[in-house]
mmCIF file of C-alpha atoms in Angstrom:
data_model
loop_
_atom_site.group_PDB
_atom_site.id
_atom_site.type_symbol
_atom_site.label_atom_id
_atom_site.label_comp_id
_atom_site.label_asym_id
_atom_site.label_seq_id
_atom_site.Cartn_x
_atom_site.Cartn_y
_atom_site.Cartn_z
ATOM 1 C CA MET A 20 0.000 0.000 0.000
ATOM 2 C CA THR A 21 1.351 3.409 -0.884
ATOM 3 C CA ARG A 22 -1.514 5.576 0.322
ATOM 4 C CA ASN A 23 0.135 6.178 3.718
ATOM 5 C CA LEU A 24 3.280 7.638 2.184
ATOM 6 C CA ARG A 25 4.071 11.321 2.542
ATOM 7 C CA VAL A 26 6.143 11.898 -0.546
ATOM 8 C CA GLU A 27 8.519 14.805 -1.138
ATOM 9 C CA LYS A 28 9.847 15.488 -4.634
ATOM 10 C CA GLU A 29 12.672 17.578 -6.122
ATOM 11 C CA CYS A 30 13.076 17.980 -9.890
ATOM 12 C CA PHE A 31 16.261 18.404 -11.935
ATOM 13 C CA ILE A 32 17.384 18.335 -15.541
ATOM 14 C CA VAL A 33 20.013 15.688 -16.196
ATOM 15 C CA SER A 34 22.411 16.226 -19.066
ATOM 16 C CA HIS A 35 23.684 12.960 -20.446
ATOM 17 C CA ASP A 36 26.792 12.642 -22.535
ATOM 18 C CA ASP A 37 28.299 9.700 -24.326
ATOM 19 C CA GLY A 38 31.422 9.542 -22.189
ATOM 20 C CA LEU A 39 32.386 6.236 -20.656
ATOM 21 C CA LEU A 40 30.815 5.658 -17.265
ATOM 22 C CA MET A 41 34.113 4.628 -15.676
ATOM 23 C CA ASP A 42 35.740 7.876 -16.870
ATOM 24 C CA LYS A 43 32.893 9.911 -15.373
ATOM 25 C CA ILE A 44 33.178 8.016 -12.089
ATOM 26 C CA ARG A 45 36.943 8.516 -11.851
ATOM 27 C CA GLU A 46 36.794 12.271 -12.390
ATOM 28 C CA GLY A 47 33.683 13.385 -10.535
ATOM 29 C CA PHE A 48 33.724 11.902 -7.025
ATOM 30 C CA ASP A 49 35.748 12.178 -3.820
ATOM 31 C CA PHE A 50 35.471 8.482 -3.003
ATOM 32 C CA VAL A 51 34.463 5.517 -5.147
ATOM 33 C CA ALA A 52 34.116 2.146 -3.447
ATOM 34 C CA PRO A 53 36.295 -0.555 -5.034
ATOM 35 C CA LYS A 54 33.164 -2.603 -5.834
ATOM 36 C CA VAL A 55 31.876 0.242 -8.040
ATOM 37 C CA ILE A 56 35.110 0.328 -10.031
ATOM 38 C CA SER A 57 35.114 -3.445 -10.471
ATOM 39 C CA GLU A 58 31.484 -3.659 -11.659
ATOM 40 C CA ASP A 59 30.729 -4.249 -15.324
ATOM 41 C CA PHE A 60 28.306 -1.505 -16.329
ATOM 42 C CA SER A 61 28.795 -2.142 -20.044
ATOM 43 C CA ASP A 62 25.301 -3.515 -20.653
ATOM 44 C CA ILE A 63 23.511 -0.598 -18.967
ATOM 45 C CA PRO A 64 21.948 1.741 -21.525
ATOM 46 C CA ILE A 65 23.371 5.241 -21.700
ATOM 47 C CA HIS A 66 20.828 7.942 -22.461
ATOM 48 C CA ARG A 67 22.189 10.739 -24.604
ATOM 49 C CA LEU A 68 19.478 13.341 -24.132
ATOM 50 C CA SER A 69 18.710 15.813 -21.411
ATOM 51 C CA GLU A 70 15.868 14.498 -19.287
ATOM 52 C CA ASN A 71 13.755 15.669 -16.397
ATOM 53 C CA ALA A 72 14.679 13.699 -13.314
ATOM 54 C CA SER A 73 12.896 13.526 -9.996
ATOM 55 C CA LEU A 74 14.298 12.658 -6.614
ATOM 56 C CA ILE A 75 11.590 11.117 -4.460
ATOM 57 C CA HIS A 76 11.770 11.027 -0.669
ATOM 58 C CA PHE A 77 9.280 8.940 1.300
ATOM 59 C CA GLY A 78 10.238 10.056 4.818
ATOM 60 C CA LYS A 79 10.068 6.516 6.189
ATOM 61 C CA CYS A 80 11.863 3.202 5.885
ATOM 62 C CA ILE A 81 10.882 1.504 2.639
ATOM 63 C CA SER A 82 11.893 -1.524 0.558
ATOM 64 C CA SER A 83 13.197 -1.389 -2.994
ATOM 65 C CA GLU A 84 10.120 -3.290 -4.174
ATOM 66 C CA ARG A 85 7.760 -0.779 -2.594
ATOM 67 C CA VAL A 86 9.635 2.139 -4.171
ATOM 68 C CA VAL A 87 9.432 0.538 -7.612
ATOM 69 C CA ASP A 88 5.725 -0.268 -7.115
ATOM 70 C CA TYR A 89 5.075 3.368 -6.237
ATOM 71 C CA PHE A 90 7.020 4.532 -9.310
ATOM 72 C CA LYS A 91 5.067 2.160 -11.540
ATOM 73 C CA LYS A 92 1.724 3.499 -10.257
ATOM 74 C CA LYS A 93 2.883 7.070 -10.904
ATOM 75 C CA GLY A 94 4.255 6.346 -14.394
ATOM 76 C CA LEU A 95 7.872 6.757 -13.255
ATOM 77 C CA TRP A 96 10.938 4.667 -14.056
ATOM 78 C CA PRO A 97 13.772 4.143 -11.560
ATOM 79 C CA GLY A 98 17.090 5.676 -12.537
ATOM 80 C CA LEU A 99 20.007 3.587 -13.703
ATOM 81 C CA PRO A 100 23.570 3.798 -12.360
ATOM 82 C CA THR A 101 24.539 5.834 -15.436
ATOM 83 C CA ASP A 102 21.725 8.289 -14.665
ATOM 84 C CA LEU A 103 22.885 8.794 -11.086
ATOM 85 C CA VAL A 104 26.422 9.589 -12.200
ATOM 86 C CA ASP A 105 25.107 12.037 -14.825
ATOM 87 C CA LEU A 106 22.786 13.658 -12.261
ATOM 88 C CA ALA A 107 25.664 14.159 -9.829
ATOM 89 C CA LYS A 108 27.737 15.785 -12.561
ATOM 90 C CA SER A 109 24.850 17.895 -13.976
ATOM 91 C CA CYS A 110 23.586 19.348 -10.687
ATOM 92 C CA PRO A 111 26.311 19.025 -8.045
ATOM 93 C CA SER A 112 25.312 21.824 -5.668
ATOM 94 C CA ALA A 113 21.561 21.385 -6.169
ATOM 95 C CA LEU A 114 21.797 17.878 -4.734
ATOM 96 C CA ASP A 115 23.074 19.031 -1.343
ATOM 97 C CA LYS A 116 19.653 18.828 0.303
ATOM 98 C CA CYS A 117 18.828 15.490 -1.380
ATOM 99 C CA LEU A 118 21.551 13.166 -0.161
ATOM 100 C CA PRO A 119 21.845 10.190 0.024
ATOM 101 C CA ILE A 120 20.428 9.047 -3.342
ATOM 102 C CA VAL A 121 19.941 5.563 -4.760
ATOM 103 C CA ALA A 122 19.288 4.392 -8.339
ATOM 104 C CA LEU A 123 17.154 1.228 -8.338
ATOM 105 C CA GLY A 124 16.840 0.777 -12.118
ATOM 106 C CA ASP A 125 19.217 -2.188 -12.287
ATOM 107 C CA PRO A 126 18.805 -4.733 -9.453
ATOM 108 C CA ARG A 127 22.284 -6.162 -10.185
ATOM 109 C CA ASN A 128 23.946 -2.754 -9.879
ATOM 110 C CA VAL A 129 22.241 -0.639 -7.214
ATOM 111 C CA LEU A 130 24.362 2.508 -7.140
ATOM 112 C CA CYS A 131 24.258 4.898 -4.173
ATOM 113 C CA LEU A 132 25.545 8.460 -3.851
ATOM 114 C CA ASN A 133 26.134 10.053 -0.499
ATOM 115 C CA GLY A 134 28.312 12.381 1.448
ATOM 116 C CA PRO A 135 28.800 11.324 5.063
ATOM 117 C CA CYS A 136 28.909 14.584 7.006
ATOM 118 C CA ASP A 137 30.102 17.150 4.553
ATOM 119 C CA VAL A 138 27.624 17.670 1.710
ATOM 120 C CA SER A 139 30.431 18.724 -0.607
ATOM 121 C CA TYR A 140 31.998 15.253 -0.259
ATOM 122 C CA ARG A 141 30.653 12.855 -2.897
ATOM 123 C CA ALA A 142 30.970 9.084 -2.455
ATOM 124 C CA LEU A 143 29.731 6.299 -4.733
ATOM 125 C CA HIS A 144 29.120 2.801 -3.450
ATOM 126 C CA MET A 145 27.047 -0.245 -4.290
ATOM 127 C CA GLY A 146 23.859 -1.052 -2.406
ATOM 128 C CA TRP A 147 21.674 -4.148 -2.219
ATOM 129 C CA TRP A 148 18.380 -4.516 -4.103
ATOM 130 C CA ARG A 149 16.770 -6.338 -1.165
ATOM 131 C CA SER A 150 17.511 -3.471 1.209
ATOM 132 C CA ILE A 151 15.110 -1.698 3.488
ATOM 133 C CA TRP A 152 16.160 1.906 2.893
ATOM 134 C CA GLY A 153 16.231 4.292 5.852
ATOM 135 C CA ASP A 154 13.916 7.284 6.075
ATOM 136 C CA TYR A 155 16.645 9.637 4.847
ATOM 137 C CA TRP A 156 17.138 8.107 1.331
ATOM 138 C CA TRP A 157 16.074 9.779 -1.929
ATOM 139 C CA PHE A 158 15.252 7.695 -5.020
ATOM 140 C CA LEU A 159 16.059 8.694 -8.604
ATOM 141 C CA ALA A 160 13.162 8.501 -11.088
ATOM 142 C CA PHE A 161 12.325 9.568 -14.630
ATOM 143 C CA ALA A 162 8.924 10.184 -16.169
ATOM 144 C CA SER A 163 9.926 9.173 -19.674
ATOM 145 C CA GLN A 164 9.350 5.577 -20.638
ATOM 146 C CA ARG A 165 12.697 4.012 -21.327
ATOM 147 C CA GLN A 166 14.449 0.723 -21.559
ATOM 148 C CA ASN A 167 14.962 -0.362 -17.990
ATOM 149 C CA LEU A 168 16.581 -3.414 -16.475
ATOM 150 C CA VAL A 169 14.008 -3.950 -13.731
ATOM 151 C CA SER A 170 12.251 -6.928 -15.308
ATOM 152 C CA HIS A 171 9.040 -6.731 -13.335
ATOM 153 C CA LEU A 172 8.260 -3.176 -14.518
ATOM 154 C CA GLY A 173 7.209 -4.516 -17.918
#
């Protein structure tokens, strides 16, 4: 049930480029977990347009499945790891009030962006699809229908 959720939303424009994801990761973040660098993101689609992105905050602990169900009902698609990296590079200072962020669009590669205490510090690490996310997490979503790796979205 999603009717008990008090949802907060921030909107951004994400500029995508056709640069290699690993190059973007190496140049744009203060810390990148070794697991992120070792992941194979080669089969994740890269979007080459500017898109409207939303960061959704539920204000309570929530599972990945419940987030995706909410997105589906609202006509939203969860962001991919490539989208999260492009968002961080497109809108670095605008994200300060929306950290930490997770991209749930690829259950094999759940990418998280956060800055521990200092909002200017940007860290990338891998999360777990089966997580229960704390009440402080924001979730990346797009309104445009796109190829997505979450198989149960259809």
